[in-house]
Short mmCIF file of C-alpha atoms in Angstrom, two decimals:
data_model
loop_
_atom_site.label_atom_id
_atom_site.label_comp_id
_atom_site.label_asym_id
_atom_site.label_seq_id
_atom_site.Cartn_x
_atom_site.Cartn_y
_atom_site.Cartn_z
CA UNK Q 674 0.23 0.11 -0.12
CA UNK Q 675 3.02 1.78 0.38
CA UNK Q 676 2.21 3.08 -3.30
CA UNK Q 677 -0.92 4.81 -2.50
CA UNK Q 678 1.51 7.95 -0.44
CA UNK Q 679 4.17 9.33 -2.85
CA UNK Q 680 5.96 12.34 -1.25
CA UNK Q 681 8.43 14.88 -4.21
CA UNK Q 682 10.57 15.88 -1.32
CA UNK Q 683 13.78 17.49 -1.53
CA UNK Q 684 16.68 16.69 0.94
CA UNK Q 685 17.64 20.19 2.34
CA UNK Q 686 13.65 21.87 2.00
CA UNK Q 687 12.89 21.97 6.15
CA UNK Q 688 9.25 21.57 4.84
CA UNK Q 689 10.11 19.35 3.15
CA UNK Q 690 11.23 17.17 5.84
CA UNK Q 691 8.50 18.49 7.59
CA UNK Q 692 6.00 16.26 6.44
CA UNK Q 693 8.83 12.97 6.28
CA UNK Q 694 8.52 13.59 9.70
CA UNK Q 695 4.70 13.90 10.31
CA UNK Q 696 4.66 11.08 7.84
CA UNK Q 697 6.28 8.92 9.49
CA UNK Q 698 4.83 10.11 13.23
CA UNK Q 699 2.48 8.57 11.75
CA UNK Q 700 3.20 5.49 10.13
CA UNK Q 701 2.19 5.93 6.88
CA UNK Q 702 4.34 3.97 4.63
CA UNK Q 703 5.04 6.28 1.60
CA UNK Q 704 6.99 6.34 -1.49
CA UNK Q 705 9.82 8.55 -1.74
CA UNK Q 706 11.16 10.81 -4.50
CA UNK Q 707 14.27 13.11 -4.03
CA UNK Q 708 13.27 16.94 -6.78
CA UNK Q 709 16.18 17.97 -7.98
CA UNK Q 710 14.91 21.57 -8.30
CA UNK Q 711 17.14 22.86 -11.16
CA UNK Q 712 16.05 20.31 -13.09
CA UNK Q 713 12.07 19.13 -12.07
CA UNK Q 714 10.42 16.27 -12.86
CA UNK Q 715 7.37 16.54 -15.49
CA UNK Q 716 5.61 14.60 -12.61
CA UNK Q 717 6.23 17.47 -10.36
CA UNK Q 718 5.83 20.33 -13.19
CA UNK Q 719 2.37 18.05 -13.59
CA UNK Q 720 0.89 17.99 -10.26
CA UNK Q 721 1.62 21.44 -8.51
CA UNK Q 722 0.97 24.17 -11.99
CA UNK Q 723 0.67 26.39 -9.71
CA UNK Q 724 4.60 26.69 -7.29
CA UNK Q 725 6.30 23.88 -8.74
CA UNK Q 726 7.23 23.42 -5.61
CA UNK Q 727 8.47 20.43 -3.17
CA UNK Q 728 6.79 19.27 -0.90
CA UNK Q 729 4.20 17.83 -3.01
CA UNK Q 730 1.74 15.22 -1.92
CA UNK Q 731 0.52 12.00 -3.66
CA UNK Q 732 -2.20 9.96 -2.69
CA UNK Q 733 -3.77 7.80 -4.31
CA UNK Q 734 -3.32 9.87 -7.77
CA UNK Q 735 -4.30 13.07 -5.46
CA UNK Q 736 -2.11 16.09 -5.44
CA UNK Q 737 -1.18 18.33 -2.84
CA UNK Q 738 0.93 20.71 -2.43
CA UNK Q 739 1.87 23.73 0.43
CA UNK Q 740 3.48 21.77 3.50
CA UNK Q 741 1.00 23.23 6.28
CA UNK Q 742 -2.00 22.58 4.24
CA UNK Q 743 0.02 19.17 3.76
CA UNK Q 744 -0.31 18.26 7.67
CA UNK Q 745 -4.06 18.94 7.79
CA UNK Q 746 -4.88 16.91 5.21
CA UNK Q 747 -2.77 13.71 6.70
CA UNK Q 748 -3.48 14.24 10.02
CA UNK Q 749 -8.06 14.37 9.19
CA UNK Q 750 -7.07 11.36 6.90
CA UNK Q 751 -5.21 9.04 9.36
CA UNK Q 752 -6.52 9.73 12.65
CA UNK Q 753 -3.61 7.86 14.48
CA UNK Q 754 -1.40 9.23 16.50
CA UNK Q 755 -3.09 13.16 16.64
CA UNK Q 756 -0.92 15.44 15.61
CA UNK Q 757 -3.06 19.33 15.78
CA UNK Q 758 -5.27 19.43 19.03
CA UNK Q 759 -8.79 18.51 19.81
CA UNK Q 760 -9.97 21.86 21.27
CA UNK Q 761 -10.37 24.14 18.61
CA UNK Q 762 -9.04 27.09 20.69
CA UNK Q 763 -5.92 25.39 20.86
CA UNK Q 764 -5.96 24.62 17.16
CA UNK Q 765 -6.36 28.13 16.28
CA UNK Q 766 -3.14 28.78 18.65
CA UNK Q 767 -0.91 26.27 17.14
CA UNK Q 768 -2.15 26.88 13.44
CA UNK Q 769 -1.10 30.83 14.54
CA UNK Q 770 2.80 29.62 15.63
CA UNK Q 771 3.00 27.67 12.25
CA UNK Q 772 2.03 30.90 10.31
CA UNK Q 773 4.50 33.44 12.87
CA UNK Q 774 7.26 30.05 11.61
CA UNK Q 775 6.34 30.78 8.01
CA UNK Q 776 6.16 34.20 7.07
CA UNK Q 777 8.65 35.39 10.00
CA UNK Q 778 11.24 33.59 11.21
CA UNK Q 779 12.21 31.51 8.35
CA UNK Q 780 12.28 34.69 5.97
CA UNK Q 781 13.89 36.37 8.49
CA UNK Q 782 16.80 33.26 9.26
CA UNK Q 783 17.25 33.31 5.23
CA UNK Q 784 17.97 36.30 4.80
CA UNK Q 785 20.89 35.97 8.00
CA UNK Q 786 21.93 33.03 6.60
CA UNK Q 787 22.64 34.73 2.79
CA UNK Q 788 23.52 38.46 3.78
CA UNK Q 789 26.46 39.50 5.01
CA UNK Q 790 28.25 43.19 6.79
CA UNK Q 791 25.49 45.50 8.29
CA UNK Q 792 22.35 43.74 6.89
CA UNK Q 793 23.43 40.01 8.73
CA UNK Q 794 23.83 42.04 11.59
CA UNK Q 795 20.33 43.56 11.61
CA UNK Q 796 18.86 40.07 10.08
CA UNK Q 797 20.46 38.75 13.63
CA UNK Q 798 18.73 41.24 15.97
CA UNK Q 799 14.92 40.71 13.95
CA UNK Q 800 16.05 36.80 14.57
CA UNK Q 801 17.09 36.75 18.50
CA UNK Q 802 13.78 38.73 18.71
CA UNK Q 803 10.90 36.27 16.95
CA UNK Q 804 13.05 33.49 18.42
CA UNK Q 805 12.56 34.63 22.26
CA UNK Q 806 8.94 35.16 21.35
CA UNK Q 807 8.97 31.68 19.46
CA UNK Q 808 10.46 30.38 23.25
CA UNK Q 809 8.02 31.85 25.64
CA UNK Q 810 5.69 29.50 23.84
CA UNK Q 811 7.20 26.23 25.26
CA UNK Q 812 7.60 27.48 29.03
CA UNK Q 813 5.90 25.32 31.29
CA UNK Q 814 5.98 22.95 28.27
CA UNK Q 815 7.87 19.32 27.36
CA UNK Q 816 6.57 20.56 23.01
CA UNK Q 817 4.74 22.88 22.17
CA UNK Q 818 2.09 20.93 21.92
CA UNK Q 819 2.47 20.06 25.43
CA UNK Q 820 3.45 16.05 26.74
CA UNK Q 821 3.95 15.17 23.46
CA UNK Q 822 5.46 15.70 19.90
CA UNK Q 823 2.52 17.15 17.69
CA UNK Q 824 2.07 19.71 15.09
CA UNK Q 825 3.87 22.61 16.23
CA UNK Q 826 6.67 20.49 17.07
CA UNK Q 827 7.18 19.69 13.56
CA UNK Q 828 6.43 22.61 11.93
CA UNK Q 829 8.88 24.07 14.72
CA UNK Q 830 11.74 21.28 14.11
CA UNK Q 831 12.87 23.28 11.16
CA UNK Q 832 14.97 25.03 13.64
CA UNK Q 833 17.79 22.47 13.38
CA UNK Q 834 18.39 23.95 9.98
CA UNK Q 835 19.88 26.92 12.07
CA UNK Q 836 22.53 25.05 13.50
CA UNK Q 837 24.28 23.61 9.89
CA UNK Q 838 23.12 27.31 9.01
CA UNK Q 839 24.56 28.79 11.60
CA UNK Q 840 28.01 27.28 10.69
CA UNK Q 841 27.86 28.14 7.39
CA UNK Q 842 26.93 31.56 7.10
CA UNK Q 843 29.40 32.82 10.16
CA UNK Q 844 27.47 33.47 12.85
CA UNK Q 845 24.90 31.70 15.09
CA UNK Q 846 21.36 33.18 15.74
CA UNK Q 847 21.21 29.93 18.13
CA UNK Q 848 22.63 29.67 21.05
CA UNK Q 849 23.09 27.63 23.95
CA UNK Q 850 22.88 30.64 26.32
CA UNK Q 851 21.12 33.19 24.86
CA UNK Q 852 17.51 30.39 24.26
CA UNK Q 853 18.19 27.69 26.46
CA UNK Q 854 14.99 26.36 26.54
CA UNK Q 855 14.96 26.16 22.27
CA UNK Q 856 17.94 24.05 22.90
CA UNK Q 857 15.99 21.60 25.27
CA UNK Q 858 13.67 20.87 23.16
CA UNK Q 859 16.14 20.01 20.84
CA UNK Q 860 17.06 17.81 22.83
CA UNK Q 861 14.45 16.18 23.35
CA UNK Q 862 13.25 15.57 20.26
CA UNK Q 863 16.59 14.41 19.05
CA UNK Q 864 15.76 11.35 21.12
CA UNK Q 865 12.69 11.25 18.59
CA UNK Q 866 13.11 7.73 16.39
CA UNK Q 867 11.19 9.44 13.17
CA UNK Q 868 13.55 13.17 14.16
CA UNK Q 869 16.65 11.23 13.69
CA UNK Q 870 15.33 9.66 10.43
CA UNK Q 871 14.08 13.07 8.89
CA UNK Q 872 17.08 15.04 9.96
CA UNK Q 873 18.95 17.37 7.40
CA UNK Q 874 22.51 15.73 7.33
CA UNK Q 875 24.51 18.61 9.06
CA UNK Q 876 28.11 18.65 6.37
CA UNK Q 877 25.93 18.34 3.04
CA UNK Q 878 24.21 20.59 4.29
CA UNK Q 879 26.62 23.07 5.49
CA UNK Q 880 28.52 22.67 2.20
CA UNK Q 881 24.75 23.12 0.73
CA UNK Q 882 24.34 26.59 2.85
CA UNK Q 883 28.60 27.80 1.34
CA UNK Q 884 27.74 26.92 -2.12
CA UNK Q 885 24.24 28.79 -2.32
CA UNK Q 886 26.47 31.93 -0.69
CA UNK Q 887 28.78 32.02 -3.32
CA UNK Q 888 26.24 31.41 -5.87
CA UNK Q 889 24.54 34.62 -4.50
CA UNK Q 890 27.11 36.81 -3.82
CA UNK Q 891 28.20 36.44 -7.39
CA UNK Q 892 25.19 37.19 -8.90
CA UNK Q 893 25.26 40.59 -6.83
CA UNK Q 894 28.48 41.57 -8.57
CA UNK Y 1369 -23.78 31.13 29.40
CA UNK Y 1370 -23.45 33.49 26.21
CA UNK Y 1371 -21.07 34.05 24.13
CA UNK Y 1372 -18.75 37.17 23.63
CA UNK Y 1373 -17.23 38.14 21.31
CA UNK Y 1374 -15.56 40.97 19.74
CA UNK Y 1375 -14.36 41.82 16.79
CA UNK Y 1376 -11.51 44.84 16.59
CA UNK Y 1377 -11.66 45.96 12.21
CA UNK Y 1378 -11.06 48.43 9.84
CA UNK Y 1379 -13.84 49.13 7.84
CA UNK Y 1380 -11.46 48.95 4.07
CA UNK Y 1381 -9.12 45.92 5.34
CA UNK Y 1382 -9.83 42.70 3.27
CA UNK Y 1383 -9.12 40.75 5.75
CA UNK Y 1384 -11.75 42.19 8.03
CA UNK Y 1385 -14.38 41.74 5.42
CA UNK Y 1386 -13.59 38.11 5.66
CA UNK Y 1387 -14.55 37.57 9.91
CA UNK Y 1388 -17.46 39.58 9.15
CA UNK Y 1389 -18.67 37.41 6.25
CA UNK Y 1390 -18.36 33.91 8.08
CA UNK Y 1391 -19.73 35.75 10.99
CA UNK Y 1392 -22.44 37.07 9.21
CA UNK Y 1393 -23.55 33.20 7.91
CA UNK Y 1394 -23.90 31.75 10.84
CA UNK Y 1395 -25.88 34.21 12.29
CA UNK Y 1396 -23.32 35.40 15.46
CA UNK Y 1397 -23.97 38.16 17.86
CA UNK Y 1398 -21.31 39.45 18.30
CA UNK Y 1399 -19.71 43.44 18.71
CA UNK Y 1400 -17.98 45.91 15.84
CA UNK Y 1401 -14.74 47.75 16.91
CA UNK Y 1402 -13.40 50.66 14.64
CA UNK Y 1403 -9.89 50.57 15.15
CA UNK Y 1404 -7.79 53.75 13.86
CA UNK Y 1405 -4.81 51.95 12.77
CA UNK Y 1406 -2.62 55.69 13.71
CA UNK Y 1407 -3.61 55.00 17.01
CA UNK Y 1408 -4.42 51.67 18.25
CA UNK Y 1409 -6.00 50.87 20.91
CA UNK Y 1410 -4.67 48.99 24.01
CA UNK Y 1411 -7.22 46.23 23.49
CA UNK Y 1412 -5.71 45.47 20.21
CA UNK Y 1413 -2.05 45.39 20.74
CA UNK Y 1414 -2.32 44.18 24.37
CA UNK Y 1415 -4.75 40.82 22.04
CA UNK Y 1416 -2.29 40.95 19.55
CA UNK Y 1417 1.17 41.86 21.13
CA UNK Y 1418 2.65 39.65 18.54
CA UNK Y 1419 1.86 41.23 15.21
CA UNK Y 1420 -0.03 44.26 16.45
CA UNK Y 1421 -2.54 43.67 13.37
CA UNK Y 1422 -6.53 43.22 13.19
CA UNK Y 1423 -8.47 41.91 12.62
CA UNK Y 1424 -8.21 40.74 16.41
CA UNK Y 1425 -11.51 37.93 17.46
CA UNK Y 1426 -12.01 38.27 21.05
CA UNK Y 1427 -13.92 34.84 21.80
CA UNK Y 1428 -14.65 34.53 25.71
CA UNK Y 1429 -11.68 37.19 26.46
CA UNK Y 1430 -8.91 35.33 24.65
CA UNK Y 1431 -7.29 36.36 21.29
CA UNK Y 1432 -8.09 34.26 17.67
CA UNK Y 1433 -5.50 36.96 15.39
CA UNK Y 1434 -5.10 36.08 11.06
CA UNK Y 1435 -8.32 36.14 9.23
CA UNK Y 1436 -7.54 32.36 8.34
CA UNK Y 1437 -7.50 31.14 11.22
CA UNK Y 1438 -10.19 33.02 12.30
CA UNK Y 1439 -12.50 31.52 9.61
CA UNK Y 1440 -11.19 28.07 10.12
CA UNK Y 1441 -11.74 28.77 14.42
CA UNK Y 1442 -15.35 29.74 13.89
CA UNK Y 1443 -16.63 27.43 11.21
CA UNK Y 1444 -15.35 24.29 13.85
CA UNK Y 1445 -16.44 26.59 17.13
CA UNK Y 1446 -20.00 27.10 15.50
CA UNK Y 1447 -20.26 23.93 12.74
CA UNK Y 1448 -23.46 23.46 12.93
CA UNK Y 1449 -24.10 27.06 10.85
CA UNK Y 1450 -23.62 27.27 7.53
CA UNK Y 1451 -20.88 25.11 7.51
CA UNK Y 1452 -17.79 26.90 5.60
CA UNK Y 1453 -14.92 24.29 4.67
CA UNK Y 1454 -16.35 20.88 3.26
CA UNK Y 1455 -17.27 17.74 5.52
CA UNK Y 1456 -14.52 15.18 2.86
CA UNK Y 1457 -10.59 16.09 4.08
CA UNK Y 1458 -8.84 15.92 0.07
CA UNK Y 1459 -11.52 19.03 0.02
CA UNK Y 1460 -10.61 20.46 2.97
CA UNK Y 1461 -7.23 21.02 1.51
CA UNK Y 1462 -8.07 21.62 -1.65
CA UNK Y 1463 -10.08 25.05 -0.25
CA UNK Y 1464 -6.97 26.16 2.81
CA UNK Y 1465 -5.24 25.40 -0.90
CA UNK Y 1466 -6.17 28.12 -2.18
CA UNK Y 1467 -7.82 29.88 0.71
CA UNK Y 1468 -2.65 30.35 0.57
CA UNK Y 1469 -3.30 31.47 -2.61
CA UNK Y 1470 -5.35 34.20 -2.49
CA UNK Y 1471 -3.05 35.19 1.05
CA UNK Y 1472 0.14 34.76 -0.93
CA UNK Y 1473 -0.40 36.48 -4.28
CA UNK Y 1474 -3.78 38.96 -4.21
CA UNK Y 1475 -3.05 41.38 -1.16
CA UNK Y 1476 0.51 42.27 -2.52
CA UNK Y 1477 0.03 41.95 -6.43
CA UNK Y 1478 -3.26 44.21 -5.48
CA UNK Y 1479 -0.64 46.75 -3.61
CA UNK Y 1480 1.70 46.83 -6.69
CA UNK Y 1481 -0.77 48.10 -8.50
CA UNK Y 1482 -2.08 51.68 -6.76
CA UNK Y 1483 1.38 51.77 -5.09
CA UNK Y 1484 3.62 51.78 -8.19
CA UNK Y 1485 3.98 53.09 -11.79
CA UNK Y 1486 5.35 52.54 -15.20
CA UNK Y 1487 7.02 48.69 -15.79
CA UNK Y 1488 6.90 47.49 -11.68
CA UNK Y 1489 2.91 48.26 -12.47
CA UNK Y 1490 2.47 46.04 -15.53
CA UNK Y 1491 4.52 43.75 -14.01
CA UNK Y 1492 1.95 43.89 -11.17
CA UNK Y 1493 -1.21 43.90 -13.44
CA UNK Y 1494 -0.38 41.10 -15.88
CA UNK Y 1495 0.98 38.76 -12.55
CA UNK Y 1496 -2.89 40.15 -10.76
CA UNK Y 1497 -4.44 38.75 -13.52
CA UNK Y 1498 -2.99 35.46 -14.27
CA UNK Y 1499 -3.91 34.41 -10.83
CA UNK Y 1500 -7.75 35.44 -11.45
CA UNK Y 1501 -7.10 33.83 -14.07
CA UNK Y 1502 -6.08 30.59 -12.46
CA UNK Y 1503 -8.90 31.80 -9.55
CA UNK Y 1504 -11.81 31.44 -12.53
CA UNK Y 1505 -10.44 28.00 -13.31
CA UNK Y 1506 -10.63 26.82 -10.00
CA UNK Y 1507 -14.33 27.90 -9.99
CA UNK Y 1508 -15.36 26.22 -13.02
CA UNK Y 1509 -18.74 26.34 -13.70
CA UNK Y 1510 -19.48 26.38 -9.81
CA UNK Y 1511 -21.67 28.82 -8.40
CA UNK Y 1512 -19.62 29.17 -5.49
CA UNK Y 1513 -16.13 28.07 -4.82
CA UNK Y 1514 -18.03 26.42 -1.96
CA UNK Y 1515 -20.42 24.51 -5.15
CA UNK Y 1516 -23.82 25.04 -3.97
CA UNK Y 1517 -23.39 27.37 -1.25
CA UNK Y 1518 -20.59 30.33 0.01
CA UNK Y 1519 -18.20 28.55 1.28
CA UNK Y 1520 -14.34 29.50 2.96
CA UNK Y 1521 -12.45 30.19 -0.34
CA UNK Y 1522 -15.72 32.39 -1.24
CA UNK Y 1523 -15.07 34.35 1.53
CA UNK Y 1524 -11.68 34.50 1.41
CA UNK Y 1525 -11.19 36.26 -2.13
CA UNK Y 1526 -14.60 38.17 -2.33
CA UNK Y 1527 -13.80 41.10 0.00
CA UNK Y 1528 -11.23 42.03 -1.92
CA UNK Y 1529 -14.22 42.51 -5.12
CA UNK Y 1530 -14.25 45.80 -3.93
CA UNK Y 1531 -10.81 47.12 -3.76
CA UNK Y 1532 -11.90 46.55 -8.21
CA UNK Y 1533 -12.35 49.88 -8.60
CA UNK Y 1534 -9.45 51.57 -6.36
CA UNK Y 1535 -7.64 48.92 -8.07
CA UNK Y 1536 -8.74 50.02 -11.76
CA UNK Y 1537 -8.47 52.75 -11.80
CA UNK Y 1538 -5.02 53.24 -10.36
CA UNK Y 1539 -3.32 50.84 -12.98
CA UNK Y 1540 -5.80 51.73 -15.75
CA UNK Y 1541 -7.45 48.28 -17.04
CA UNK Y 1542 -10.46 46.54 -16.24
CA UNK Y 1543 -10.67 43.51 -14.75
CA UNK Y 1544 -13.63 42.78 -16.36
CA UNK Y 1545 -13.05 42.97 -19.77
CA UNK Y 1546 -10.70 40.18 -17.97
CA UNK Y 1547 -11.73 38.00 -16.32
CA UNK Y 1548 -15.53 37.77 -16.61
CA UNK Y 1549 -16.15 35.12 -14.58
CA UNK Y 1550 -15.52 36.05 -11.74
CA UNK Y 1551 -16.16 39.34 -11.43
CA UNK Y 1552 -20.40 37.65 -12.11
CA UNK Y 1553 -19.19 35.37 -9.09
CA UNK Y 1554 -18.69 37.99 -7.11
CA UNK Y 1555 -21.65 39.93 -8.02
CA UNK Y 1556 -23.33 36.58 -7.22
CA UNK Y 1557 -21.89 37.01 -3.81
CA UNK Y 1558 -22.97 40.18 -3.12
CA UNK Y 1559 -26.49 39.06 -3.52
CA UNK Y 1560 -25.76 37.68 0.14
CA UNK Y 1561 -26.43 39.95 2.60
CA UNK Y 1562 -23.56 38.46 4.36
CA UNK Y 1563 -21.87 39.89 1.45
CA UNK Y 1564 -23.41 42.52 0.69
CA UNK Y 1565 -22.99 44.37 4.52
CA UNK Y 1566 -19.50 43.61 5.02
CA UNK Y 1567 -18.05 44.67 2.30
CA UNK Y 1568 -17.57 48.75 1.90
CA UNK Y 1569 -18.69 50.44 -1.47
CA UNK Y 1570 -15.95 50.39 -4.24
CA UNK Y 1571 -15.96 54.07 -4.32
CA UNK Y 1572 -15.56 54.38 -0.21
CA UNK Y 1573 -13.02 52.10 -0.89
CA UNK Y 1574 -11.76 54.13 -3.42
CA UNK Y 1575 -11.78 57.83 -1.87
CA UNK Y 1576 -9.80 55.01 0.75
CA UNK Y 1577 -6.81 54.65 -1.63
CA UNK Y 1578 -6.69 58.67 -2.86
CA UNK Y 1579 -6.26 59.79 0.55
CA UNK Y 1580 -3.25 57.00 1.12
CA UNK Y 1581 -1.60 58.12 -2.00
CA UNK Y 1582 -1.65 61.68 -0.69
CA UNK Y 1583 -0.49 60.53 2.33
CA UNK Y 1584 2.08 58.58 1.79
CA UNK Y 1585 3.47 61.19 -1.32
CA UNK Y 1586 2.35 58.10 -4.33
CA UNK Y 1587 1.34 59.93 -7.57
#
């Protein structure tokens, strides 16, 4: 039944890894297809003509794009190991923080990763502010979702990406000293098998980011 | 115990309009409070400290922020009346995908049209029409995106119709000429009281945009 679910993804994409993590946590068998984003497959373009991006989930030939949309679909279709809270207000809060991560934190982090000098400094300031706000949500809890890992942890696990990105771009915005609670949470996460299976390989990732920075630098000359 | 619902809003905001429509569709009693965005109330800053933006929906003292999240919240809490999201998980996901598409594209492109000129504006207009055509494709032959009745995507998209005159005048083009099906759909939505009472008049929005252009020194 593994052919029922296909995931088109990319190893360095935190959005793609997110969906993989959800699939593993829910024990959903799937076929993974690695996409070369510089040479997108005809299948990807056929199934996701509007955005042409990964991750792309195909379930029984029906395609779905956008990681957050996919996560909710997985939770509604496979009811075991629920990842979203049951209470409507709790769900609204989980969705709010997911949006904050995707629309504020990640773009700022990308800016830090791809810039230098003053622009990078400003980016780091902004990231610090945003991380502080996010860290508040962890206070007094084991995970963002409460006692066990859930939707917001899956969405937020892109913070792992900050490690590699930090070293490769010469500045680590996420340090233990500044964000002890986030670090504690990361320590808990990596004890979970499914999380470890979805981690972006550190060195490969650092090389990837360094290459990106180089190409951006030469593009702007 | 009676539910206490307060909506902090700003009359020309398409995001606020979404929540107004959802509340009206379900006949939910609430208090509407107009915010002056140049002088935000203490309540707004307290209830939405992260973004400090409207709309904010306060339900029994607890705030819900971000319009798509608010509309889904309303749909989940008041699930018996006028459901907005489909019951099938795949159809729900498709609805969420298109709502996300509207959020990512329509507001920013519309903004580009009324704040820029020349090549940048032309590029904005072109992409805007392309996006509307994609939405027309999704609508197909259905009366509403939600099928026979108003649904989530209708609620998310129709507020921008109140801004269409402003876009057309600033951009010097006709949206109806390019996307007649979409205009017909919008007019169909406006025949519903929940929509007509929630959307301001297009001329009023255009007047507001002209004011903004003056304030920001945009020609």
